[in-house]
CSV table of C-alpha atoms and ligand atoms in Angstrom, one decimal:
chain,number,residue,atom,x,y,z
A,400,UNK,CA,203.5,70.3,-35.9
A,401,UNK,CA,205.6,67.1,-36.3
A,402,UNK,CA,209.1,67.9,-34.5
A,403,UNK,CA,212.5,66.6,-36.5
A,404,UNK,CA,216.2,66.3,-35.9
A,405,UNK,CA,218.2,66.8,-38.9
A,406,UNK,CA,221.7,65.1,-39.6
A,407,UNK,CA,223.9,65.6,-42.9
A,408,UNK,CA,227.7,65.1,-43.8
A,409,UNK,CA,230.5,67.6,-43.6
A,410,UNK,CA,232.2,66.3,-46.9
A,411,UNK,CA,234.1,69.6,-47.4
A,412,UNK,CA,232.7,70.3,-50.9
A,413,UNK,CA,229.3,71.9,-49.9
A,414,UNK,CA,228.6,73.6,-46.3
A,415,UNK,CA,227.3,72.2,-44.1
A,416,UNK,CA,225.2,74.8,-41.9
A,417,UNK,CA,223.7,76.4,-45.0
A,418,UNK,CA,222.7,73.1,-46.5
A,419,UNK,CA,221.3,72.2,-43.4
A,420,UNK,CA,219.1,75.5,-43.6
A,421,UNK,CA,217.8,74.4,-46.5
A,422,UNK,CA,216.7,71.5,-45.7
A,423,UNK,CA,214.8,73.2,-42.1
A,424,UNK,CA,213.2,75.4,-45.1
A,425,UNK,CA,212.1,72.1,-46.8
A,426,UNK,CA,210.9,71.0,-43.5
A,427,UNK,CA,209.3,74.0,-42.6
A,428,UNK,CA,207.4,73.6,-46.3
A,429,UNK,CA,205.5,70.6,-45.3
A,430,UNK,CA,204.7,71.9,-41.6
A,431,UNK,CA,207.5,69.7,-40.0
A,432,UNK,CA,209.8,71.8,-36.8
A,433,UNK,CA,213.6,71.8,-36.4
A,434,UNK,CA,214.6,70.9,-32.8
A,435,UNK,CA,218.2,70.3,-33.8
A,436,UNK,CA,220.7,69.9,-36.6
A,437,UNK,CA,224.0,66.8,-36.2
A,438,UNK,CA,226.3,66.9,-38.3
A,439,UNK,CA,229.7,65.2,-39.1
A,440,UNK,CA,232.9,65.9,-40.9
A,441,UNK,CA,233.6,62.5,-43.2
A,442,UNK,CA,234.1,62.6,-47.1
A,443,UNK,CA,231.0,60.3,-47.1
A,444,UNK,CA,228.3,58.4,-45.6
A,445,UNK,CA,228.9,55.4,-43.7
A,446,UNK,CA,227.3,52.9,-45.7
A,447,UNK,CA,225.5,50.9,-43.4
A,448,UNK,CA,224.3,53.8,-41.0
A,449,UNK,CA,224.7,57.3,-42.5
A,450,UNK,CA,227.1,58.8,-39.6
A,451,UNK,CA,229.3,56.7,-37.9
A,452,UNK,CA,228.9,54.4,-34.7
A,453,UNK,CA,229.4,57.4,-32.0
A,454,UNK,CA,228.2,59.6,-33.4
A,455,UNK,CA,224.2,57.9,-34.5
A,456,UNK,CA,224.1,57.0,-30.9
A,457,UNK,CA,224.4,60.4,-29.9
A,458,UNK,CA,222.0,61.8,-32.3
A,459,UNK,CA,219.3,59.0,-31.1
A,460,UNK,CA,219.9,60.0,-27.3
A,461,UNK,CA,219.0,63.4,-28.1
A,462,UNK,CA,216.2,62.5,-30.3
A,463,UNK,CA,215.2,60.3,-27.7
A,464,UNK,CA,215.4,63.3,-24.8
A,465,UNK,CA,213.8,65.6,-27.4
A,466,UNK,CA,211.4,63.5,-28.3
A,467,UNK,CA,211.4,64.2,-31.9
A,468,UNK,CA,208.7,62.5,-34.2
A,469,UNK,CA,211.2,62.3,-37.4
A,470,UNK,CA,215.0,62.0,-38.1
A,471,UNK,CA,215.5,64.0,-41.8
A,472,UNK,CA,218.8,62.9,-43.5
A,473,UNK,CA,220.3,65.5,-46.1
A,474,UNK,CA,221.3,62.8,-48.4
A,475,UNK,CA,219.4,60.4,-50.2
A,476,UNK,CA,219.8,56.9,-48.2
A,477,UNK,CA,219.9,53.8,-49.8
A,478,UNK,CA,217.2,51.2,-49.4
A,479,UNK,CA,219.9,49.3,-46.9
A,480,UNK,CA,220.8,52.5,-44.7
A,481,UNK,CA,217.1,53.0,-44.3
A,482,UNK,CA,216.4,49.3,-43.2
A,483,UNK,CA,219.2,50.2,-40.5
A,484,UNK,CA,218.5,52.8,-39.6
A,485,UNK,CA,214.6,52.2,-39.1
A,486,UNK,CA,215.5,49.6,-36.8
A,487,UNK,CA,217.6,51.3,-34.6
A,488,UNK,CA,216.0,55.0,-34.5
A,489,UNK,CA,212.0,54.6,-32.7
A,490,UNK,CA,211.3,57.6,-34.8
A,491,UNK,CA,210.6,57.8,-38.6
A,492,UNK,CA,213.5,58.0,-41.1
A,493,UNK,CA,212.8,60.1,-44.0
A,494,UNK,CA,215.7,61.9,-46.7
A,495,UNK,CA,216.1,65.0,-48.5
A,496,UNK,CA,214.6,63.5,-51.9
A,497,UNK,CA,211.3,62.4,-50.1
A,498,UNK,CA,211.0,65.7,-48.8
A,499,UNK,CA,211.4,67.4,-51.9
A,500,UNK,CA,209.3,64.9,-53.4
A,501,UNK,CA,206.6,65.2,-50.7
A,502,UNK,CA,206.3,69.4,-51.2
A,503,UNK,CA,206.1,68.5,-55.2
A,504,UNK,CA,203.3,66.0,-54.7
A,505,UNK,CA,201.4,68.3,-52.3
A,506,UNK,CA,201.6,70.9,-55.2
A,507,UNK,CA,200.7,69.4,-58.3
A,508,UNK,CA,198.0,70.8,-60.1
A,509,UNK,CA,198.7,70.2,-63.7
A,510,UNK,CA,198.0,66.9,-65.0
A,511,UNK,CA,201.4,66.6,-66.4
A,512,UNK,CA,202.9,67.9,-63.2
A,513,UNK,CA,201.1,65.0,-61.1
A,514,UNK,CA,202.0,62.3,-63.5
A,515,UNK,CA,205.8,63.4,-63.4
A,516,UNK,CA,205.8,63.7,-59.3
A,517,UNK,CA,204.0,60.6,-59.6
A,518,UNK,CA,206.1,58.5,-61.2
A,519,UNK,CA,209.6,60.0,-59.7
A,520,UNK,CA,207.7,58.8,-56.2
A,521,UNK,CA,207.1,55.5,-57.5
A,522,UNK,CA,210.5,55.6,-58.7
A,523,UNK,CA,211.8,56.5,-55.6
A,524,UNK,CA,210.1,54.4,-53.6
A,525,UNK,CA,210.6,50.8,-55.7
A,526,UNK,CA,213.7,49.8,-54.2
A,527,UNK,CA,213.4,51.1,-50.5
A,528,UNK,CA,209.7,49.4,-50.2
A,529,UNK,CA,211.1,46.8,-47.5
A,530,UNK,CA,212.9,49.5,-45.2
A,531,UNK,CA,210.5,52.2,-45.6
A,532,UNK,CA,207.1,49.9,-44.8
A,533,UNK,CA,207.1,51.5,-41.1
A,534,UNK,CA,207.7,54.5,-41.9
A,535,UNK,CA,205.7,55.1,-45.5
A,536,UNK,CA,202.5,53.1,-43.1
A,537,UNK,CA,202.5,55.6,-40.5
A,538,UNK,CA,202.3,58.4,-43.4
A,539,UNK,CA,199.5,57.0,-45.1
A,540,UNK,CA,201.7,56.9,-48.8
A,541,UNK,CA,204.4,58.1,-50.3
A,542,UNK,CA,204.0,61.6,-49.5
A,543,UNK,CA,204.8,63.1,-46.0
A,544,UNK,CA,201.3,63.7,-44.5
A,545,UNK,CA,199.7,62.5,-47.8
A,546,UNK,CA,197.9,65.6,-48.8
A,547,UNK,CA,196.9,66.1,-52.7
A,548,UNK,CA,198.3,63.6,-55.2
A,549,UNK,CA,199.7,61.2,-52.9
A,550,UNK,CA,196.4,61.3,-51.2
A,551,UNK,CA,196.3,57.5,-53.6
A,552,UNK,CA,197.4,55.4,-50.5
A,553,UNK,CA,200.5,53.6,-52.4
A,554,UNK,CA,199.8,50.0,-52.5
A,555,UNK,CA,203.3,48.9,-50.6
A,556,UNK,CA,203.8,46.1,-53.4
A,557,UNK,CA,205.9,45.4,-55.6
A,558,UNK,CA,204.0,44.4,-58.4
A,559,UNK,CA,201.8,46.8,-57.7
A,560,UNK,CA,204.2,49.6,-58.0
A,561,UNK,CA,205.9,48.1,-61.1
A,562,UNK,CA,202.7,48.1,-62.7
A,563,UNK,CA,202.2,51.6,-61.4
A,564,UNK,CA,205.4,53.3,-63.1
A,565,UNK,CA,204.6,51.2,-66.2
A,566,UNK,CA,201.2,52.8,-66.6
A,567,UNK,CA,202.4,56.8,-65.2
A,568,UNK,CA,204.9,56.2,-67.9
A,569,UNK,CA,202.4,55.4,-70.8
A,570,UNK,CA,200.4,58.4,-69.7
A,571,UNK,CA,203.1,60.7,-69.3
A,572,UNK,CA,203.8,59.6,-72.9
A,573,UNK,CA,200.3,60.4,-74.5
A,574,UNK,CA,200.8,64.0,-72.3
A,575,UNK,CA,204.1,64.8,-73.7
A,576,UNK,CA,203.0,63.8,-77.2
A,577,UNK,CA,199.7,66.2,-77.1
A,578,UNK,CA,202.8,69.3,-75.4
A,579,UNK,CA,204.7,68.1,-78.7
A,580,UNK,CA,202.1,69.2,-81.0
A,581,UNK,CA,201.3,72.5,-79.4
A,582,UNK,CA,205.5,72.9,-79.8
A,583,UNK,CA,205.6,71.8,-83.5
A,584,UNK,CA,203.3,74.6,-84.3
A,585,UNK,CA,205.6,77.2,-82.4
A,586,UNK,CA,209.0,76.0,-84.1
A,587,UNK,CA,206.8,76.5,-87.8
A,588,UNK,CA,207.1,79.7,-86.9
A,589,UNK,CA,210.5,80.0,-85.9
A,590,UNK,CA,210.4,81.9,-82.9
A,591,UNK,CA,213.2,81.9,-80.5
A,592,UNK,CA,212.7,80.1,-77.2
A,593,UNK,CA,214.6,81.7,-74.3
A,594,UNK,CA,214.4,79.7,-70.8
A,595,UNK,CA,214.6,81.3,-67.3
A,596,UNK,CA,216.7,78.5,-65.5
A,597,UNK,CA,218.5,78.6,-61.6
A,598,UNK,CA,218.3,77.5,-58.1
A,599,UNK,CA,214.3,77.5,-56.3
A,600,UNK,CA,213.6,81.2,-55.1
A,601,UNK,CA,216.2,82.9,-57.3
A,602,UNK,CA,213.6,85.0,-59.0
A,603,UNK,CA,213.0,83.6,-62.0
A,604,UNK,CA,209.1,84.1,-62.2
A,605,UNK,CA,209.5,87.4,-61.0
A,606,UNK,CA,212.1,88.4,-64.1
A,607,UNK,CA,209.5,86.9,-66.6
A,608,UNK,CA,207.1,88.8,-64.4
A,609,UNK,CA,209.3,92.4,-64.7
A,610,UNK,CA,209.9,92.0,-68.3
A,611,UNK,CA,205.7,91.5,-69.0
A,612,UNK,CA,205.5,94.5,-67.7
A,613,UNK,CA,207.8,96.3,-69.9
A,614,UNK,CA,205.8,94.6,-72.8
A,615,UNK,CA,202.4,95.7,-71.2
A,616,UNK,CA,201.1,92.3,-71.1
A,617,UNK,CA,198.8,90.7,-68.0
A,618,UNK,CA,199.9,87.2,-68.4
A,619,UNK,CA,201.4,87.4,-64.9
A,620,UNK,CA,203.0,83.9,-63.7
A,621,UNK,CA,203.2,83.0,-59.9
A,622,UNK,CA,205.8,83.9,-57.8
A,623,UNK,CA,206.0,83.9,-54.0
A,624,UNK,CA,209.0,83.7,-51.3
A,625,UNK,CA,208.4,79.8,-50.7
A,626,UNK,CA,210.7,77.2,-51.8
A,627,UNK,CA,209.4,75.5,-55.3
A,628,UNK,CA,206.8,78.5,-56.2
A,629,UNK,CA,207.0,77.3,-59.7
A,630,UNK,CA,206.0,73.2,-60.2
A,631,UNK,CA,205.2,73.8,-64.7
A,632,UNK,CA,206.9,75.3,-67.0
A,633,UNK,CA,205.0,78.5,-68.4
A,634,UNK,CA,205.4,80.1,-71.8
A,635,UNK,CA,205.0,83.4,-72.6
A,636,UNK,CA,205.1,85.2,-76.3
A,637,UNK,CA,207.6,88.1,-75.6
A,638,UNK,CA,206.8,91.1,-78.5
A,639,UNK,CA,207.9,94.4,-78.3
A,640,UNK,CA,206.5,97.4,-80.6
A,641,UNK,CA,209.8,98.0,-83.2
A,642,UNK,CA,211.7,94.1,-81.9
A,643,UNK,CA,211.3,90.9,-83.0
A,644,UNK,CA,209.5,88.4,-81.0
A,645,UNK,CA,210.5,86.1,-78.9
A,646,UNK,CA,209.0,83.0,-76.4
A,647,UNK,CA,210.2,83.1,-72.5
A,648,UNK,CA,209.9,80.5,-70.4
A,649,UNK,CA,209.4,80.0,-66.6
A,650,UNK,CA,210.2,76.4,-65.2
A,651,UNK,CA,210.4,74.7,-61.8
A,652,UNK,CA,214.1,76.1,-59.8
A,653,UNK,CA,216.7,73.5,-58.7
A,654,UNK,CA,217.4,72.4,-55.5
A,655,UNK,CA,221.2,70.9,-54.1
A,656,UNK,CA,220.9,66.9,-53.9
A,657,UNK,CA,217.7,66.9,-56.5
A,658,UNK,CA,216.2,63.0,-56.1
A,659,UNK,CA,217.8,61.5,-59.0
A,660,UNK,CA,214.4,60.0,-60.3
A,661,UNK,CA,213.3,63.2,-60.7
A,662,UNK,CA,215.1,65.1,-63.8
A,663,UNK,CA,214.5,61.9,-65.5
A,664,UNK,CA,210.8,61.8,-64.5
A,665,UNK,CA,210.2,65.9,-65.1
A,666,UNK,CA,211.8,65.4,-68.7
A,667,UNK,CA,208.9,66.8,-70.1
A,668,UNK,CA,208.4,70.1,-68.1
A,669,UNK,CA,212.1,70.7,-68.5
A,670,UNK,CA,211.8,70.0,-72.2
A,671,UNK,CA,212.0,73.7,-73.3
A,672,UNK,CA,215.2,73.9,-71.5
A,673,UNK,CA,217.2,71.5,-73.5
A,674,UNK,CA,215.3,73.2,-76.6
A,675,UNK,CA,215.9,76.9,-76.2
A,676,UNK,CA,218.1,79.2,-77.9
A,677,UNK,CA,219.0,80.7,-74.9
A,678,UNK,CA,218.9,80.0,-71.5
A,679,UNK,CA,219.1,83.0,-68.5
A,680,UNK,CA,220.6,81.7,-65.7
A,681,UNK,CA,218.9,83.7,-63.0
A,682,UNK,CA,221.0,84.0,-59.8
A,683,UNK,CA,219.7,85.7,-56.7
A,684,UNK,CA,222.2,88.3,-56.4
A,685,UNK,CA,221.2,89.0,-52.4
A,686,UNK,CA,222.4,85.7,-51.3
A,687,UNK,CA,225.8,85.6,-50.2
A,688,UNK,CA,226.0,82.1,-51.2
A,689,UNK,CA,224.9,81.7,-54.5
A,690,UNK,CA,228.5,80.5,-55.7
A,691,UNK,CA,226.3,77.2,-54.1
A,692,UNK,CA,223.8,77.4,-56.2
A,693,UNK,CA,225.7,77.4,-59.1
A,694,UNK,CA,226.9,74.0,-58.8
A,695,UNK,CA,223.7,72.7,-58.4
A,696,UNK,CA,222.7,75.0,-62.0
A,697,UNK,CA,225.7,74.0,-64.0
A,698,UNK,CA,224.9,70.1,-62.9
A,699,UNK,CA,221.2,70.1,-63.9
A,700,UNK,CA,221.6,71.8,-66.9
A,701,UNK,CA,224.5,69.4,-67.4
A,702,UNK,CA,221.7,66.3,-66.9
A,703,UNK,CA,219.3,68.2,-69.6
A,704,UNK,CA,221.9,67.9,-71.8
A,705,UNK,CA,221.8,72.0,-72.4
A,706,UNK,CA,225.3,72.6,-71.0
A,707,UNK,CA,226.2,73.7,-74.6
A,708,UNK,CA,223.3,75.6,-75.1
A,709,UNK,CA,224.6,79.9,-74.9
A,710,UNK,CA,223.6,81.1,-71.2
A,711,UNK,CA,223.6,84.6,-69.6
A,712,UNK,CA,224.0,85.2,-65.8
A,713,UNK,CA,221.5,87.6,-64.6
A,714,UNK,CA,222.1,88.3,-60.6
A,715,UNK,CA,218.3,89.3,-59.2
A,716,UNK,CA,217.6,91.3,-56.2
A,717,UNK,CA,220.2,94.2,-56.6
A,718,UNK,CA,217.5,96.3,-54.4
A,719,UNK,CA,218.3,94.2,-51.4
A,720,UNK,CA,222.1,95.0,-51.9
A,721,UNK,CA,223.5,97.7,-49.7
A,722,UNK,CA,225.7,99.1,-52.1
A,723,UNK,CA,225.9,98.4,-55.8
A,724,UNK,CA,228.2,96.0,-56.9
A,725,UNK,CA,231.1,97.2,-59.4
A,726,UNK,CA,231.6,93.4,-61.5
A,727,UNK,CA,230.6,93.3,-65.1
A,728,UNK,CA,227.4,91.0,-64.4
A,729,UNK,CA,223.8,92.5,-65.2
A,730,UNK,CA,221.7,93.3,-62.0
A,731,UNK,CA,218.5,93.6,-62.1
A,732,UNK,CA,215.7,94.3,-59.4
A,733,UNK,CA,212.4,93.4,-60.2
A,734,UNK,CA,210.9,95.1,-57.2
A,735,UNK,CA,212.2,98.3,-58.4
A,736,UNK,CA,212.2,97.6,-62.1
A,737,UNK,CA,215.8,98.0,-62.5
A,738,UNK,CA,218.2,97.2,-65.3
A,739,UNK,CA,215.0,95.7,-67.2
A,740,UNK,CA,215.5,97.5,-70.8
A,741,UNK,CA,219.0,96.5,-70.4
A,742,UNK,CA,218.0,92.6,-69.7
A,743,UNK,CA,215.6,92.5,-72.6
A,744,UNK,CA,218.6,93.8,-75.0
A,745,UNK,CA,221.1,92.0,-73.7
A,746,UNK,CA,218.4,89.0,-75.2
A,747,UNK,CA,217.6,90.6,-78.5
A,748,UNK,CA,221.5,90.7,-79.5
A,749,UNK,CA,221.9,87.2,-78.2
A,750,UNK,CA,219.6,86.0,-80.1
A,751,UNK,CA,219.7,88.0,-83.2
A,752,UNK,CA,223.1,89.6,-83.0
A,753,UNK,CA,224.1,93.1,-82.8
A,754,UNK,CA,222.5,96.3,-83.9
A,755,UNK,CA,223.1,97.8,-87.2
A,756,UNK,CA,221.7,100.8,-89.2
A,757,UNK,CA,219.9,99.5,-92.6
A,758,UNK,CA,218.3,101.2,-95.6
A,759,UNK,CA,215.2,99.2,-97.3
A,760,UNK,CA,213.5,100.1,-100.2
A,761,UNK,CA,210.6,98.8,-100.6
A,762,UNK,CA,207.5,99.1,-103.8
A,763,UNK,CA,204.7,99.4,-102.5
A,764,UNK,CA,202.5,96.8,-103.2
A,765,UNK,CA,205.0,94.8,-100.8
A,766,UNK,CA,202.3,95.5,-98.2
A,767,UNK,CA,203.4,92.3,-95.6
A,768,UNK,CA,207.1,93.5,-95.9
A,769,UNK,CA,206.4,96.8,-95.1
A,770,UNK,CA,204.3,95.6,-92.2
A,771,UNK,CA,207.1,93.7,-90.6
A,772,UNK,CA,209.1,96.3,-91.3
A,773,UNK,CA,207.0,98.7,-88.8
A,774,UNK,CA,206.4,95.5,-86.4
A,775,UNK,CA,209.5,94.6,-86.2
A,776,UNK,CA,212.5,97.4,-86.7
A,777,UNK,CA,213.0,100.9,-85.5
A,778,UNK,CA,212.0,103.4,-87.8
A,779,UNK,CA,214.5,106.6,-88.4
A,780,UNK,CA,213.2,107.8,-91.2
A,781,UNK,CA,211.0,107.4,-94.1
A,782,UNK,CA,211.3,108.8,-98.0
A,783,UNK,CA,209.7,108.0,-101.0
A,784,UNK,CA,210.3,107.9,-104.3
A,785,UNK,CA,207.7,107.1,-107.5
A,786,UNK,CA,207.1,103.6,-107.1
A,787,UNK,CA,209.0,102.9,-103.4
A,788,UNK,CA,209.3,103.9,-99.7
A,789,UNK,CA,212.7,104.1,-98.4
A,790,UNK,CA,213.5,103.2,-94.7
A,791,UNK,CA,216.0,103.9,-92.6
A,792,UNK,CA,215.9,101.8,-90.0
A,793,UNK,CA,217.8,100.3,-86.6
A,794,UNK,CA,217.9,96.3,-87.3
A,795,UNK,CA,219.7,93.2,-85.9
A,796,UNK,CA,222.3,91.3,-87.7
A,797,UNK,CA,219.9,88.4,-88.0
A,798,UNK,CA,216.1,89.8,-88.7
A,799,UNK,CA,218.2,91.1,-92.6
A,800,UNK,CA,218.0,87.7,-93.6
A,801,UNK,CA,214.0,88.8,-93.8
A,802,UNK,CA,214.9,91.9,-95.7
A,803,UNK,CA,217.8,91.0,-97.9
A,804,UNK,CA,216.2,91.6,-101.5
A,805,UNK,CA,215.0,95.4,-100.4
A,806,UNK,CA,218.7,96.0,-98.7
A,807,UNK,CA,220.6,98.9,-100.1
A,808,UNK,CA,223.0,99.9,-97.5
A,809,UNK,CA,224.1,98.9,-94.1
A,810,UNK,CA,226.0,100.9,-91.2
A,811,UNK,CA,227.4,99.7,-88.2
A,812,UNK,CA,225.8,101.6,-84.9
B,1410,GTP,N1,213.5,92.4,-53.3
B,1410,GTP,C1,213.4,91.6,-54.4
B,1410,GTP,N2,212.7,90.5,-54.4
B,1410,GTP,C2,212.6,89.7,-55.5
B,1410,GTP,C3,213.2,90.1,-56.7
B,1410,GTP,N3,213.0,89.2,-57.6
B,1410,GTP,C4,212.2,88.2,-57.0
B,1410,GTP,N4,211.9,88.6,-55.7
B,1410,GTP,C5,211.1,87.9,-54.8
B,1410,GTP,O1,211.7,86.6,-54.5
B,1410,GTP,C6,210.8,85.6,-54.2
B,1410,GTP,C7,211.0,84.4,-55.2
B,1410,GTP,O2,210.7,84.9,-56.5
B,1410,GTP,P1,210.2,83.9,-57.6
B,1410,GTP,O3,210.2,84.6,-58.9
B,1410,GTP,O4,208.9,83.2,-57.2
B,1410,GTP,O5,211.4,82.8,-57.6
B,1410,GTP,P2,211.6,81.6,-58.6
B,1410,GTP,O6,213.0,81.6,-59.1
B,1410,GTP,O7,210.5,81.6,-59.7
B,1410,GTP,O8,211.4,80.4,-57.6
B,1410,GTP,P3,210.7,78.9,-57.9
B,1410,GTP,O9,209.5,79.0,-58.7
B,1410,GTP,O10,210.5,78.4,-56.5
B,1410,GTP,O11,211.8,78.1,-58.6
B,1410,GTP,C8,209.4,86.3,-54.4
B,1410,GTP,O12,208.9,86.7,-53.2
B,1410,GTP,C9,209.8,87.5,-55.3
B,1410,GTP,O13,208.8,88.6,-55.2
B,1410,GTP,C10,214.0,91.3,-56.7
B,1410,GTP,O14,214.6,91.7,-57.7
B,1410,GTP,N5,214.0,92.0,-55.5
B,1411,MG,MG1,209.0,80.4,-60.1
């Protein structure tokens, strides 16, 4: 296990000690040991070398008498702070964003998954090629021990690399084309797209995961207590006996100080975000400092251009909680399969407003309106006369659009 010390800013605005444990847990993700953590209060980095004058050359005597293998700065550092700083540290230099990039790239598995990591490494690593040639050399590419997609040693050229991002872009073109087509066919149909967005290990798979289950459906998605679980975006058909349907989506979480190549370069997996008619905000409810994570959220969603788009806040975990909190937020616990009907409500009137009581009458040779009628409404009761059924029925506002020429009454509930 490769040893590191890790060194981030005090700025005021974020803290420091919990951003620093994130970043041991992005350490710890690609096998790499915390030996110590520097920090310093300034409202931003020195320019030239990160922290200033005093305190670098403490940080170097101790990596020096610890011997670490890597220095890990929590910002991203420009090309010219890493040429500095390689020369005066005898230990490699990596940032947050090459971290986050190297777990990414070791995950791929999707095609369009290791063209996006691709090029946001490519990306990443175009203007800092002349500081980081030591240090990318001795990893063997642009990942941090070069395991699955980066296995590609990265030609450290230039025109290499141009030529690179030109052709990862043309492919990642021809994939988000073919993703197009499959989502032409959905919006034909019409069908609501609801996206399960927040911060990495918030539970998002797990809440597409709970609400399956209340549908009775096997199409499981991963989840796991690791740090970017998720690296696609999966889509599942939500349909409910007596409610119309709807399409949920799991994505990859967010992460504070996200490389900025990277929302740019995982447009096309995030496309559903900026798409959907809703978007669930899932917050893990068990981490006292989730107010953090929210910043991070509301900026992403900001960059996807889906800060307009209508967003519930859905707090995970309440079976970790000691005692139940009393605010007017939904909790939910998808280890105890709490609050679920609640959750999937709260989404039907969202999306198609709130419940009414509705008669229908219907002849009946109006066979597929009668179907949708049993698909998709709750059925109170049922008459019939000569030539017509008569349904009473529990409805959203929206589905009587579908129904309007058989409407005879409404009610509100
Ligand atoms: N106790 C408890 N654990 C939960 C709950 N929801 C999710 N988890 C666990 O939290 C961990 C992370 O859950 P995921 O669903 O993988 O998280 P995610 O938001 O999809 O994370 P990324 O894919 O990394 O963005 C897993 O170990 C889940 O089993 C919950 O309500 N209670
Ligand atoms: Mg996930």
């Amino acid at each position: 296990m490769d040893k590191a010390i890790l060194i981030g800013i005090d700025d005021g605005l974020k803290e420091i000690e919990y951003s620093l444990l994130e970043l041991e847990n992005l350490a710890k993700t690609l096998k790499i040991e915390t030996i110590g953590k520097f920090w310093q209060k300034r409202p931003f980095p020195n320019p030239k070398t990160y922290l200033g004058k005093g305190k670098i050359a403490e940080v170097k005597n101790a990596s020096e008498a610890l011997d670490a293998d890597i220095v890990i700065f929590n910002d991203e550092l420009t090309p010219s702070q890493i040429r500095t700083l390689e020369k005066y540290f005898n230990t490699q230099i990596v940032d947050r964003s090459f971290l986050i990039l190297s777990i990414f790239s070791e995950r791929a598995e999707t095609k369009g998954a290791y063209l996006e990591v691709s090029l946001a490494q490519q990306k990443y690593l175009l203007p800092r090629l002349v500081g980081m040639r030591d240090s990318l050399s001795r990893q063997g590419g642009g990942t941090y021990n070069a395991k699955g997609p980066g296995e590609t040693k990265l030609e450290l050229d230039r025109r290499t690399i141009l030529r690179t991002i030109k052709s990862l872009e043309k492919d990642l073109k021809k994939w988000e084309k073919e993703n197009t087509l499959n989502r032409k066919k959905r919006t034909l149909k019409a069908i609501p797209i609801v996206s399960l967005v927040g911060y990495t290990n918030a539970g998002k798979s797990a809440t597409l995961n709970s609400l399956l289950t209340v549908i009775e459906s096997d199409k499981r998605v991963f989840e796991k207590d690791v740090l970017f679980a998720t690296l696609r975006t999966h889509t599942r058909k939500i349909k409910k006996k007596g409610y119309p349907a709807f399409i949920l989506t799991d994505t990859i979480g967010f992460i504070d100080k996200l490389p900025h190549a990277f929302v740019n370069a995982f447009k096309a997996t995030l496309y559903e975000v900026s798409n959907s008619d809703l978007i669930l905000n899932i917050i893990d409810g068990s981490d006292p400092k989730n107010y953090l994570h929210q910043i991070t959220t509301n900026q992403v969603l900001k960059e996807l251009a889906a800060e307009n788009i209508p967003t519930l806040e859905i707090y995970t975990k309440l079976d970790l909680l000691k005692e139940r909190p009393l605010d007017e937020n939904l909790w939910i616990s998808n280890l105890e399969d709490t609050n679920l009907d609640a959750l999937l409500h709260l989404i039907y009137e969202n999306l198609f407003g709130s419940s009414l009581l509705a008669t229908l009458e219907v002849p009946y040779q109006d066979q597929s309106i009668i179907a949708l009628i049993n698909d998709e409404t709750r059925i109170i009761k049922t008459s019939y006369t000569n030539n017509s059924s008569l349904y009473e029925v529990i409805i959203f506002r929206k589905q009587l659009e579908s129904f309007k020429d058989y409407l005879i009454k409404t009610k509100f509930l």
